[in-house]
Coordinates of C-alpha atoms in Angstrom, one line a residue:
Chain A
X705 CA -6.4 -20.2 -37.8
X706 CA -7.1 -24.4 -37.8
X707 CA -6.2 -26.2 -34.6
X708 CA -6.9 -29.7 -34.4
X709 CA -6.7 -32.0 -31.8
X710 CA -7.0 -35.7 -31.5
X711 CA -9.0 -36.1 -34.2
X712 CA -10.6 -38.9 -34.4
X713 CA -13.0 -40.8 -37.7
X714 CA -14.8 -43.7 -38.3
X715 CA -17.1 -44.2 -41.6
X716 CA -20.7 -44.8 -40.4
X717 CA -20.0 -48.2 -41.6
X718 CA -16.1 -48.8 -40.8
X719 CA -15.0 -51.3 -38.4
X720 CA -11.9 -49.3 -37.6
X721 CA -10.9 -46.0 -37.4
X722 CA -9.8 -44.2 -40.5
X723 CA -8.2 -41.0 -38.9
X724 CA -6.5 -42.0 -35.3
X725 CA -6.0 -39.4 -33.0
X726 CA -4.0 -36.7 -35.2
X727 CA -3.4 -33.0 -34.0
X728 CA -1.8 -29.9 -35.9
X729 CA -2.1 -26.3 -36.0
X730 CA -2.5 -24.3 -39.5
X731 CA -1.5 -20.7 -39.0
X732 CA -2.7 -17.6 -40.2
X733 CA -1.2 -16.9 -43.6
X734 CA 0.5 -20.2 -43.8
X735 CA 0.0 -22.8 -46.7
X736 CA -0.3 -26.3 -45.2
X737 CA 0.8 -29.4 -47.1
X738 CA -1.2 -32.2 -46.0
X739 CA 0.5 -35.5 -47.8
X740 CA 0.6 -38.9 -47.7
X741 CA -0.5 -41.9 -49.5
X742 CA -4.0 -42.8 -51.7
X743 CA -6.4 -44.3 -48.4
X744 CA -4.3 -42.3 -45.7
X745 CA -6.4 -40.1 -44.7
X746 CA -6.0 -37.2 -46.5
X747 CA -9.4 -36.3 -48.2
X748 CA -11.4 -37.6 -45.0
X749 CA -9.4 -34.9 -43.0
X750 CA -10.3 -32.2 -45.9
X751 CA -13.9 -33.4 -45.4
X752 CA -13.8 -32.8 -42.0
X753 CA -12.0 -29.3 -41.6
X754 CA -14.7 -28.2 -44.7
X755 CA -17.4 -29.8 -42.3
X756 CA -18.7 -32.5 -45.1
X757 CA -18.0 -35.2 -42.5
X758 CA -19.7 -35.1 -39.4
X759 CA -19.8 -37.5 -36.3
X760 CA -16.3 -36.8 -35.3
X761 CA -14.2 -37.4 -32.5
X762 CA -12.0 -34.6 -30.9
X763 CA -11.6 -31.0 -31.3
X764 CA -11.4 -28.6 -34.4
X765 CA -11.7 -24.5 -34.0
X766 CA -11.5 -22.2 -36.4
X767 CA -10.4 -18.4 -36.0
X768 CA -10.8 -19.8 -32.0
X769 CA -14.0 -20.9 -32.0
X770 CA -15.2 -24.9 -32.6
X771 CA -16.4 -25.3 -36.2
X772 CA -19.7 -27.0 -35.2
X773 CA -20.3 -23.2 -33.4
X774 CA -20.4 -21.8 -37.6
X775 CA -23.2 -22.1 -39.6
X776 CA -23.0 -19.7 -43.0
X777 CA -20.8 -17.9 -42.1
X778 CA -17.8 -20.8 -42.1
X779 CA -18.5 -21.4 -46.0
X780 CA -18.6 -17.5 -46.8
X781 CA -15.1 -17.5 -45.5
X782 CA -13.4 -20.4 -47.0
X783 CA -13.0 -21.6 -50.7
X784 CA -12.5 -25.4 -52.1
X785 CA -11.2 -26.4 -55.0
X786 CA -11.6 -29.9 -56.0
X787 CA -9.6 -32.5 -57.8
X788 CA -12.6 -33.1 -59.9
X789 CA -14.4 -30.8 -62.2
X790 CA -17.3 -29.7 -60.4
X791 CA -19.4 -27.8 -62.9
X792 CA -22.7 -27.7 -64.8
X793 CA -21.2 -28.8 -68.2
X794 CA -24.3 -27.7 -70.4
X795 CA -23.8 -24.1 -69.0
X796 CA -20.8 -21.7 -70.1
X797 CA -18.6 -21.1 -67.5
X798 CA -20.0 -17.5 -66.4
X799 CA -23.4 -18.8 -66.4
X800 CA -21.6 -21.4 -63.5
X801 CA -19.8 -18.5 -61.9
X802 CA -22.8 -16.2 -61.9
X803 CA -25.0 -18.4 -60.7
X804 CA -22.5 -19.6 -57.5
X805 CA -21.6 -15.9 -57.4
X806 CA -25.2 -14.9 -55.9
X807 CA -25.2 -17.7 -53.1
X808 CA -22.0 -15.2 -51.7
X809 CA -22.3 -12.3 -49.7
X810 CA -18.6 -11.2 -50.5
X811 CA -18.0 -11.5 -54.7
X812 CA -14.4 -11.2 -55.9
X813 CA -13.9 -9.6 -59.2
X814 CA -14.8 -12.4 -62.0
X815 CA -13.0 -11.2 -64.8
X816 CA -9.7 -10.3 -62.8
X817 CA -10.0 -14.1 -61.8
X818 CA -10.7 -15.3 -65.1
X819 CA -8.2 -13.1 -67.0
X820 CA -5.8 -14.4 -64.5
X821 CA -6.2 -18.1 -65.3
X822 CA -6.2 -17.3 -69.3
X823 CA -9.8 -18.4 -69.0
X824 CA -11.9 -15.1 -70.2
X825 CA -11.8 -15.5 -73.7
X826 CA -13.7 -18.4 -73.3
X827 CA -16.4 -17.9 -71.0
X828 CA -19.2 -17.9 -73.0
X829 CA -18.3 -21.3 -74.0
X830 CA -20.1 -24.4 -73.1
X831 CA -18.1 -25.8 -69.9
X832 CA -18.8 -29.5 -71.6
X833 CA -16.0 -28.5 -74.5
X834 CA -13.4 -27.3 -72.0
X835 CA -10.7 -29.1 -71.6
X836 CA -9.6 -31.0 -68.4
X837 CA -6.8 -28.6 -67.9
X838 CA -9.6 -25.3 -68.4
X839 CA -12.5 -27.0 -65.7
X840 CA -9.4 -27.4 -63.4
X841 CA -8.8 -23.5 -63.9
X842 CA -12.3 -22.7 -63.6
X843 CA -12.3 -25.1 -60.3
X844 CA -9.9 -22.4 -59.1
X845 CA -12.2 -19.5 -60.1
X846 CA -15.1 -21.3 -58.0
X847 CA -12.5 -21.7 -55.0
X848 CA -12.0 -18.2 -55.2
X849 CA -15.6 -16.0 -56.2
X850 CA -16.4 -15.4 -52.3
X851 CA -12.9 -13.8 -51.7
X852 CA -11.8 -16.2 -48.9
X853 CA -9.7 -15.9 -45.9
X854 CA -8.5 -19.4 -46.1
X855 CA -8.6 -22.0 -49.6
X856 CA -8.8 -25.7 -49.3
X857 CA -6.9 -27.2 -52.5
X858 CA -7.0 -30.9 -53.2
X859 CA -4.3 -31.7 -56.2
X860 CA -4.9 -28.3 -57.6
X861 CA -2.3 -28.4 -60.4
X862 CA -3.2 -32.0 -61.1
X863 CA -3.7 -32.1 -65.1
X864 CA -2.4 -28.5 -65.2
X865 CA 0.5 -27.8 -67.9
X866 CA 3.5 -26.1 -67.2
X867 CA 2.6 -23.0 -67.6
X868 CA -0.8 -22.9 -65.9
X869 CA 0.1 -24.9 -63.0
X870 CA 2.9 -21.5 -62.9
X871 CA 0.6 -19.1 -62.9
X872 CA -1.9 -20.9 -60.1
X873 CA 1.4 -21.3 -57.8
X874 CA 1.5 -17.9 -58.4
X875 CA -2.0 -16.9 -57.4
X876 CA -1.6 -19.4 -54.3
X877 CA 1.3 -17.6 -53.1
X878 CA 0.0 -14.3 -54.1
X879 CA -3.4 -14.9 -51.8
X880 CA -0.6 -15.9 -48.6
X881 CA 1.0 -13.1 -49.4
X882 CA -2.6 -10.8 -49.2
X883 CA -2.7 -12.7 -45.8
X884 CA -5.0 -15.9 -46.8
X885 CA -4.3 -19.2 -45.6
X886 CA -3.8 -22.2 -47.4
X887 CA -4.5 -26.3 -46.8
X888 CA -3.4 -28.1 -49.8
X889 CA -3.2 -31.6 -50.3
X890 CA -1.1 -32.6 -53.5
X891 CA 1.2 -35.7 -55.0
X892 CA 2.8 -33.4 -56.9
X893 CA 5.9 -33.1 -54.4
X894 CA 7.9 -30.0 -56.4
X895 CA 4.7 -28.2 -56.1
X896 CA 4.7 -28.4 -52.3
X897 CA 8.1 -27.8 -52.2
X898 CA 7.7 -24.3 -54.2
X899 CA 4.9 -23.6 -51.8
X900 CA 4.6 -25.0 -48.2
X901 CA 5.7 -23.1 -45.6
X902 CA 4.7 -26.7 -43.8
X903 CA 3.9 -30.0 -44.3
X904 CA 2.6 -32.7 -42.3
X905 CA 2.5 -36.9 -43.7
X906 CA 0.0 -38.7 -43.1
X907 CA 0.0 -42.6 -42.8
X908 CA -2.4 -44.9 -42.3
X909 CA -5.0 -42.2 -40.4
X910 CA -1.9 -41.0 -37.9
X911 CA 0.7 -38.1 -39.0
X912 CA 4.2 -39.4 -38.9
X913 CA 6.1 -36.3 -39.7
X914 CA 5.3 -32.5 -39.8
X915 CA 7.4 -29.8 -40.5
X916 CA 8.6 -26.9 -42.9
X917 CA 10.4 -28.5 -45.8
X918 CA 13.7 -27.5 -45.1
X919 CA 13.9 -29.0 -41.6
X920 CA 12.6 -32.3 -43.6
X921 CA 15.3 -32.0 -45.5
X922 CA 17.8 -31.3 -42.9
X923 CA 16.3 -34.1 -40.7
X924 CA 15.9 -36.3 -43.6
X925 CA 18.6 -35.6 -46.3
X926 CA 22.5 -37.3 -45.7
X927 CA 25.2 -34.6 -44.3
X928 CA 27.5 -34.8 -47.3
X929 CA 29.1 -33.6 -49.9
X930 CA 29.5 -35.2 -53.5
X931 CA 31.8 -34.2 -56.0
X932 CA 32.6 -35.2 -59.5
X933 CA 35.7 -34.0 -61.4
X934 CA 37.7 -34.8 -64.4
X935 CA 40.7 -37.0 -64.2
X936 CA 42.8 -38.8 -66.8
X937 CA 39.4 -38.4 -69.0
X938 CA 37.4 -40.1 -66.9
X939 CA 34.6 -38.7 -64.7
X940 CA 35.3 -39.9 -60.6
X941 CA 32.9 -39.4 -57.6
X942 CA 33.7 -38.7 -54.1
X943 CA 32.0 -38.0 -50.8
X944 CA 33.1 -35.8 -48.0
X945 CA 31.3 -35.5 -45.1
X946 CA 29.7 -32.0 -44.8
X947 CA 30.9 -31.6 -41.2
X948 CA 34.0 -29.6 -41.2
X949 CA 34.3 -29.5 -45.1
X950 CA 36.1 -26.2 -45.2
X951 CA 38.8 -27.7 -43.2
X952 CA 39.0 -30.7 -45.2
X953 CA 42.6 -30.9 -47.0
X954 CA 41.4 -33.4 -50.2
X955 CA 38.4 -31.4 -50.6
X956 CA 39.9 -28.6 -50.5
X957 CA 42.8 -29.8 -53.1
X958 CA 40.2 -31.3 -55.3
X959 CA 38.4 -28.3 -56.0
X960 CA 41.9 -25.8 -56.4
X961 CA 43.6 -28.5 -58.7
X962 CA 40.7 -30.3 -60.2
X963 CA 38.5 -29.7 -63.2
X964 CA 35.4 -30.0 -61.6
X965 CA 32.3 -31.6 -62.9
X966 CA 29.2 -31.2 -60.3
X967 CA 28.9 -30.6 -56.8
X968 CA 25.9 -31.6 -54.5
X969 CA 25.2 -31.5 -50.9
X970 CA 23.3 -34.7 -49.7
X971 CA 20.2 -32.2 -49.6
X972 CA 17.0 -35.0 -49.8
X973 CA 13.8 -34.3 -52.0
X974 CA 10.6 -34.0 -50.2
X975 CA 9.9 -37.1 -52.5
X976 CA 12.3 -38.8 -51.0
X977 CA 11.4 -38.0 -47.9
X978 CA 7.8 -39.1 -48.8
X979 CA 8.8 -42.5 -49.7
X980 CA 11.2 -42.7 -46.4
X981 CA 8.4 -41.9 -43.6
X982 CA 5.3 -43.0 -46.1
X983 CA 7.2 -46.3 -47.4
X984 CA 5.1 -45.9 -49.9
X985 CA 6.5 -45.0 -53.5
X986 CA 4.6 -42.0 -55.4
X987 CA 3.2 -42.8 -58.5
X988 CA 1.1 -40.8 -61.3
X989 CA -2.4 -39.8 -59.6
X990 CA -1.5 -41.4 -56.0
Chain B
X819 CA -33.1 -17.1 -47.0
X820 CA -35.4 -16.5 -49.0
X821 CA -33.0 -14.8 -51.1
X822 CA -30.7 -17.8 -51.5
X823 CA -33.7 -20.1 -52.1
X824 CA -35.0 -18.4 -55.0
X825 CA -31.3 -18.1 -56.6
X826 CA -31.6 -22.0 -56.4
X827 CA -34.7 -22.6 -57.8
X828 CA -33.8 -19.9 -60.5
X829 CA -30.7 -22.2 -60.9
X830 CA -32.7 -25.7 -60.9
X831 CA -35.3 -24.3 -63.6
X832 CA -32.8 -22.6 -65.9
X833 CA -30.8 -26.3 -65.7
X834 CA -34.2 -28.3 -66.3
X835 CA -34.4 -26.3 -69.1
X836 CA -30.4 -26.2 -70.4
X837 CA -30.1 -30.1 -70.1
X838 CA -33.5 -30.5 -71.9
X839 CA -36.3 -31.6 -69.3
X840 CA -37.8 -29.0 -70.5
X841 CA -38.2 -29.7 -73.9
X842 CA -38.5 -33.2 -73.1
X843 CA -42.0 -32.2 -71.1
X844 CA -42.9 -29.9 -74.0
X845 CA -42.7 -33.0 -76.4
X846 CA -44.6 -34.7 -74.2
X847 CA -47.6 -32.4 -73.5
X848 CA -47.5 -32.3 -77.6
X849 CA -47.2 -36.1 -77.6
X850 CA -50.3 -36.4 -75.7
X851 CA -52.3 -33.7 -76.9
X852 CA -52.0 -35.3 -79.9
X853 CA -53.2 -39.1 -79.1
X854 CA -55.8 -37.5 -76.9
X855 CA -57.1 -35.1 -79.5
X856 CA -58.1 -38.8 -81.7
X857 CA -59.7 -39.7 -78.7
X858 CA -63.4 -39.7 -78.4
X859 CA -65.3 -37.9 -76.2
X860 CA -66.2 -40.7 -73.5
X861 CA -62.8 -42.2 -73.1
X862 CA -61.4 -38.6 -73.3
X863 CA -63.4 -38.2 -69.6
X864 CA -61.3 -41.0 -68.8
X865 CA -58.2 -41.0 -70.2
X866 CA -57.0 -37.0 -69.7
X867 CA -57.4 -37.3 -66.3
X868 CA -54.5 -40.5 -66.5
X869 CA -52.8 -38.3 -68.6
X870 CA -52.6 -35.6 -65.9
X871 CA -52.0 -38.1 -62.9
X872 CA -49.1 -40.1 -65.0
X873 CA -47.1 -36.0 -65.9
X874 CA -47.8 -35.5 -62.1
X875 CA -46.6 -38.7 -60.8
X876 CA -44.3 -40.6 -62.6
X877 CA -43.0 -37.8 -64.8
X878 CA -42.4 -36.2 -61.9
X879 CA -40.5 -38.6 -60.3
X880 CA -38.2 -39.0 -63.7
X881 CA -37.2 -35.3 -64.2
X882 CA -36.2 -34.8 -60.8
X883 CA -34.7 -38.3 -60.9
X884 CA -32.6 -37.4 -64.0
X885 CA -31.4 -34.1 -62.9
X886 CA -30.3 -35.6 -59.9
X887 CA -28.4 -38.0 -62.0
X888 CA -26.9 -35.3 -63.8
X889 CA -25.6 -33.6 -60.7
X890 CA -24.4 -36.8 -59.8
X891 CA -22.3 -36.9 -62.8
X892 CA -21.0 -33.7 -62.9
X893 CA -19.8 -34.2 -58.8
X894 CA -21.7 -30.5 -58.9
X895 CA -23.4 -31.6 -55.9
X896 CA -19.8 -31.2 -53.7
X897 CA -19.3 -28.1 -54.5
X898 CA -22.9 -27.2 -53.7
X899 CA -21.9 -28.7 -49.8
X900 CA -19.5 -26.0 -49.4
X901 CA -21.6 -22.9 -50.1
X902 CA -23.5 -20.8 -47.8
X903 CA -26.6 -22.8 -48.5
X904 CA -28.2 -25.6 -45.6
X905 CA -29.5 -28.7 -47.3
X906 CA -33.2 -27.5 -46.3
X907 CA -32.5 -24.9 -48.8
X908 CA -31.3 -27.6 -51.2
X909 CA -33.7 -29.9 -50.9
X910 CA -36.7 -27.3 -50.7
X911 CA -35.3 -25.8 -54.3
X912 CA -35.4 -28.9 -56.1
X913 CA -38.8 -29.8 -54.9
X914 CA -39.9 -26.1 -55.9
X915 CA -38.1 -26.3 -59.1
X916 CA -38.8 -30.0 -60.1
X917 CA -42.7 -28.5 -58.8
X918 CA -42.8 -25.6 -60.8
X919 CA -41.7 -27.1 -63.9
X920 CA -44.3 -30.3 -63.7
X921 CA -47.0 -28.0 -63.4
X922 CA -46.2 -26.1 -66.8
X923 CA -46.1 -29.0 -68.6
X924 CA -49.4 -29.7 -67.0
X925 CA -50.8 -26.4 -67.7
X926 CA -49.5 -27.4 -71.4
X927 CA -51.7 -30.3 -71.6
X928 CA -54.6 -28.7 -69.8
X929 CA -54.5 -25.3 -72.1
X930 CA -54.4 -27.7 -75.2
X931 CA -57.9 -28.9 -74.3
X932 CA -59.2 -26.1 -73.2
X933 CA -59.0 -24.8 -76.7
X934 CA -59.4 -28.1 -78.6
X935 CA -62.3 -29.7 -76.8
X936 CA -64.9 -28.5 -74.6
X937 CA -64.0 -28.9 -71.0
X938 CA -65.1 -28.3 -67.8
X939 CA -62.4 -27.7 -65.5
X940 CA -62.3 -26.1 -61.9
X941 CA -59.0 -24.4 -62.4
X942 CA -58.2 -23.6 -58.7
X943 CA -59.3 -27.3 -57.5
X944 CA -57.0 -28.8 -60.6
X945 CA -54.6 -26.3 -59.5
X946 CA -54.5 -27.5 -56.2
X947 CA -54.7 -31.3 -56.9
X948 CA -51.8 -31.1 -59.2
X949 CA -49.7 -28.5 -57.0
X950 CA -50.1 -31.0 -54.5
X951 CA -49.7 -34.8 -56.2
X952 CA -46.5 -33.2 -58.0
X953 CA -44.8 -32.0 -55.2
X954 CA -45.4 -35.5 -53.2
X955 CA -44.0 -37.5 -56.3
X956 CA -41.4 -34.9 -56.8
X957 CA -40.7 -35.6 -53.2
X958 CA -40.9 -38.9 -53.6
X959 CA -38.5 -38.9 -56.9
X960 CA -35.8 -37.0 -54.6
X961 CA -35.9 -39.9 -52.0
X962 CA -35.8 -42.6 -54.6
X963 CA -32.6 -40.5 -56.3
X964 CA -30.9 -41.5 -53.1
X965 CA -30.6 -45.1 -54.0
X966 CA -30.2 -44.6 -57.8
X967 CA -26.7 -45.8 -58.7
X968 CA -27.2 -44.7 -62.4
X969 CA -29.2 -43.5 -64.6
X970 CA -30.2 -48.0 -65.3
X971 CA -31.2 -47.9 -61.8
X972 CA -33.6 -45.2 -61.8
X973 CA -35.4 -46.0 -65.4
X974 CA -35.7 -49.7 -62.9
X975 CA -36.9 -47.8 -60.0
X976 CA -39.3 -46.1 -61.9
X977 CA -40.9 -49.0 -63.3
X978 CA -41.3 -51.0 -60.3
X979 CA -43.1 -48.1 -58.9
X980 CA -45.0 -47.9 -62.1
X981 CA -45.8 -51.6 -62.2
X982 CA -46.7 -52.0 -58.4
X983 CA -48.6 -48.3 -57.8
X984 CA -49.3 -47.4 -61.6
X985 CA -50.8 -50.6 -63.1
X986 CA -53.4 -51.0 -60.3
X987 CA -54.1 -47.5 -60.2
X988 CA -54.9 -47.4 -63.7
X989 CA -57.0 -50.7 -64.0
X990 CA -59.1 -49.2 -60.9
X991 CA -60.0 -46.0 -63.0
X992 CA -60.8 -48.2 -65.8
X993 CA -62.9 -51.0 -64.3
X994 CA -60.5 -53.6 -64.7
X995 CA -60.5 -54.5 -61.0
X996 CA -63.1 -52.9 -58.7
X997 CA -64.7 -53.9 -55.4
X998 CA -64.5 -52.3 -52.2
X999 CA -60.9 -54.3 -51.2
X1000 CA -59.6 -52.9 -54.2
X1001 CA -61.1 -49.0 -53.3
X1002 CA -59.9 -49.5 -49.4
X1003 CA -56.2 -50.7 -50.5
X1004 CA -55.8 -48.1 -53.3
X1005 CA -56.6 -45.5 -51.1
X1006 CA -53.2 -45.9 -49.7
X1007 CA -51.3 -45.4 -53.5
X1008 CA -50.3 -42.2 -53.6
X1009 CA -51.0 -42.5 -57.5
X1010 CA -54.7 -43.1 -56.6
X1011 CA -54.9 -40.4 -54.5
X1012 CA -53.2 -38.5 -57.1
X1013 CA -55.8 -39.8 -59.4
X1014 CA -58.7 -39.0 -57.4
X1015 CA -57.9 -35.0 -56.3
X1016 CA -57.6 -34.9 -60.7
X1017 CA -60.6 -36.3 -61.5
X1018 CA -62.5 -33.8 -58.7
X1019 CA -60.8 -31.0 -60.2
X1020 CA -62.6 -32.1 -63.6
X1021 CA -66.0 -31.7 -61.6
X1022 CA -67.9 -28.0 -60.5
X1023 CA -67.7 -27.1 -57.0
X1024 CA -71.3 -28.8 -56.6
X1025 CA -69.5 -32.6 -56.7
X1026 CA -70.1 -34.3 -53.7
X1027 CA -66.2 -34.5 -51.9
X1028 CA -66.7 -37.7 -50.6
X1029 CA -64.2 -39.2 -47.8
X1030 CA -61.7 -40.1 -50.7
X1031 CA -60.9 -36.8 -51.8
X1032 CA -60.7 -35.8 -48.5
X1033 CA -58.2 -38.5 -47.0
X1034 CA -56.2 -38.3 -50.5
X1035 CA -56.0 -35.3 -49.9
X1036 CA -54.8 -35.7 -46.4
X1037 CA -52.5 -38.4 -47.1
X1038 CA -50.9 -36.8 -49.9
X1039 CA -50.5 -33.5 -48.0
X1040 CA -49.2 -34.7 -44.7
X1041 CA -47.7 -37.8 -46.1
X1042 CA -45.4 -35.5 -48.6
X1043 CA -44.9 -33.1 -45.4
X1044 CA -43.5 -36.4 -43.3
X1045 CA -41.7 -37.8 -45.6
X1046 CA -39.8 -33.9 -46.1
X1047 CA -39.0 -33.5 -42.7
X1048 CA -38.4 -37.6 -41.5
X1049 CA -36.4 -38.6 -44.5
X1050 CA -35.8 -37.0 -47.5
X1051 CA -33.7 -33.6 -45.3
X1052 CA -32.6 -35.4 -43.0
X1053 CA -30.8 -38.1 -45.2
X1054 CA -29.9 -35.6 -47.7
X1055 CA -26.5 -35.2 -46.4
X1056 CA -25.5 -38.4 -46.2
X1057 CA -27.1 -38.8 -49.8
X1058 CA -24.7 -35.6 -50.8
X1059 CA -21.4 -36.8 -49.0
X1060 CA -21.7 -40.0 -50.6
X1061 CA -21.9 -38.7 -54.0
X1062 CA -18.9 -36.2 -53.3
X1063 CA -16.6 -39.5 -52.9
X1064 CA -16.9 -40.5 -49.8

């Protein structure tokens, strides 16, 4: 759906180049993680692929044909949702949504969306007294009034609680699953994890990894087993290597004669694996 | 288009009004009704038409200033990028809009008299004269948002230009200064030119249109259509990317 190749970005004012040469592929019906640390690149690539930035080096087609080729159309097919609230806070949230509504040509069904994100009960109220949590759900709503084939999320459950950030996943995967297309862009690693079909880091303007998580983890994560059992009344921890392990005579002793505790492959986390190819450590709002 | 252009200006008017500009230039025209109704009828020949030139200048330039601040605050202006909508249509709504909503609060000022104090107006060349100094200063008020950091900024912005266009403007029409260096370098304030299509709306079609009502307004006419198409579209992106975060 998105192919881009050596792309290429400097700020009008850089000295240097900010994005350096980075190519990837986002498939029809896919969701994309696009991750990596605060400055490396992430949001200057959303810009570009959403056509904010300009002045760009390389290629970047969409549906097979170069994205400076689109004028309206490319915006009636796509939806954004941004970090940040982005709404007029002295109108209620349907007088936001109706008035964004008429600059669409396609108009998805307003109260399904807003019933969805628990949002409809309050929609005559002044955006200004929502909540962070409701302007991020109403963000959502504004990503999604044109219908879109593909979404653009930047942090989209960022300042969600449990339950709301549930019931977006829900709607993201529910919009793959209706054959949409996804480019999300989160520090929120469980979240990607739940949802990416892919996921590509980005370091320093130059993508150092891409792949579906499991590979990652695979690729990434130690082939081992760890075990913990009871012995004497005291807890003890061993590691067999996860090559061979049904063949392996103390393994297999432990776990007929042993009371055992917990048992873990050396599966990675995709925050792990962040920190391994990002060396940068994640922290709240990176 | 023309479709998604009038949604926008029906969007900019019904925020003017819904973060209070327009009540704001309600309370004004009342403001001023009320100072000029104590006025007596000499200075009242002089002193309406500043009215008219300061709601159709400078005011201009501050509500279009301050709803620009507002988008600004709200980041509404990124998710405004990513719509269906070119910036010609952005920036053509908000100088429509910001246009529009000057010229009622003009009206208000005008009607006030009308009924209050026996005036003689030619509606169509007042019409015309404030149509047109609004929409440059509105114009102008969109170019000068690009450089506003805050709200400071822009109440600083507006009285520089106030101090170095205004001031002069003002003491011309009054008599304070006056000679012909003085009427040769004003004609080149946009807030004298503004001042000068007013007052020849306050006269009957039989006033002699000297060259100063003509080249103000020319200047104000092609000078607002240059600056449009020279700077204030085409640096509108950048102007809009940069307030997105960029």
């Amino acid at each position: 759906m998105f192919k881009v190749e050596d792309l290429k970005y400097r700020y009008p004012k850089g000295e240097a180049d900010v994005i350096n040469g980075i190519s990837f592929e986002i498939n029809e019906g896919e969701i994309f993680g696009f991750l990596g640390p605060s400055g490396a690149g992430k949001s200057t690539t959303q810009k570009i692929l959403i056509k904010i930035l300009g002045d760009y080096r390389g290629e970047i087609s969409y549906s097979g044909k170069n994205i400076t080729e689109f004028s309206d159309e490319f915006y009636e097919s796509i939806g954004v949702s941004f970090e940040m609230p982005i709404h007029f806070s002295k109108m209620t949230a349907m007088e936001n949504i109706n008035f964004f509504l008429k600059l669409y040509k396609n108009n998805a069904n307003v109260e399904e969306l807003m019933k969805r994100v628990n949002l409809w009960e309050d929609r005559d109220k002044m955006v200004g007294e929502y909540s962070k949590g409701m302007k991020i759900r109403l963000n959502i709503v504004r990503a999604m009034l044109n219908n879109p084939e593909m979404l653009f999320m930047d942090e989209p459950t960022n300042g969600l609680d449990p339950m709301n950030a549930m019931i977006l996943k829900d709607m993201i995967r529910e919009f793959r699953a209706n054959g949409g297309t996804v480019f999300i862009t989160s520090h929120i690693m469980t979240d990607i994890d739940q949802l990416c079909d892919r996921v590509a880091f980005i370091v320093e303007g130059e993508i150092v990894e891409m792949d579906t998580p499991r590979n990652l983890k695979i690729k990434y994560g130690k082939r081992s087993m760890f075990m913990e059992y009871k012995e004497n009344g005291k807890t003890v921890g061993i590691e067999f290597p996860l090559d061979g392990i049904g063949k392996n005579k103390e393994f297999l002793d432990l776990l007929q004669t042993k009371e055992i505790e917990t048992l873990h492959s050396g599966e990675t986390t995709l925050e792990d694996i962040f920190i391994q190819v990002t060396g940068v450590a994640l922290k709240n709002g990176e | 288009m023309v479709n998604r252009l009038w949604v926008l200006v029906k969007g900019e008017l019904q925020r003017l009004n819904k973060y209070n500009m327009t009540s704001v230039s309600v309370l004004v025209a009342i403001i001023w009704g009320i100072v000029l109704f104590f006025v007596n009828g000499e200075w009242l020949g002089y002193l309406l038409p500043l009215v008219l030139m300061m709601d159709a200048t400078l005011m201009a330039i501050m509500y279009v200033g301050s709803v620009m601040f507002f988008e600004k605050s709200e980041s509404t202006i990124s998710t405004m990028l990513v719509t269906p909508v070119s910036n010609k249509e952005l920036v053509l709504s908000k100088l429509i809009a910001n246009t529009v909503h000057n010229m009622f609060a003009s009206a208000l000022i005008i009607i006030v008299f009308v009924f209050i104090r026996d005036l003689s107006i030619n509606y169509f060349l007042m019409f015309v004269a404030i149509f047109i100094a609004t929409a440059f200063h509105t114009l102008l008020g969109i170019v000068m948002a690009y450089f506003q950091k805050d709200f400071t900024s822009m109440l600083v912005n507006i009285m520089i230009f106030m101090f170095t266009l205004g001031v002069p403007s003002i003491f011309y029409s009054v008599g304070i200064i006056s000679g012909d260096v003085w009427e040769f370098v004003l004609l080149f304030n946009p807030i004298q030119s503004a001042q000068i299509l007013i007052e020849g709306g306050f006269k009957g079609w039989g006033f002699e249109y000297d060259y100063k009502y003509f080249f103000s307004l020319g200047y104000l006419t092609i000078g607002g259509i240059l600056l449009y198409y020279f700077y204030a579209l085409p640096k509108f992106q950048a102007y809009a990317v940069k307030q997105s975060g960029v």
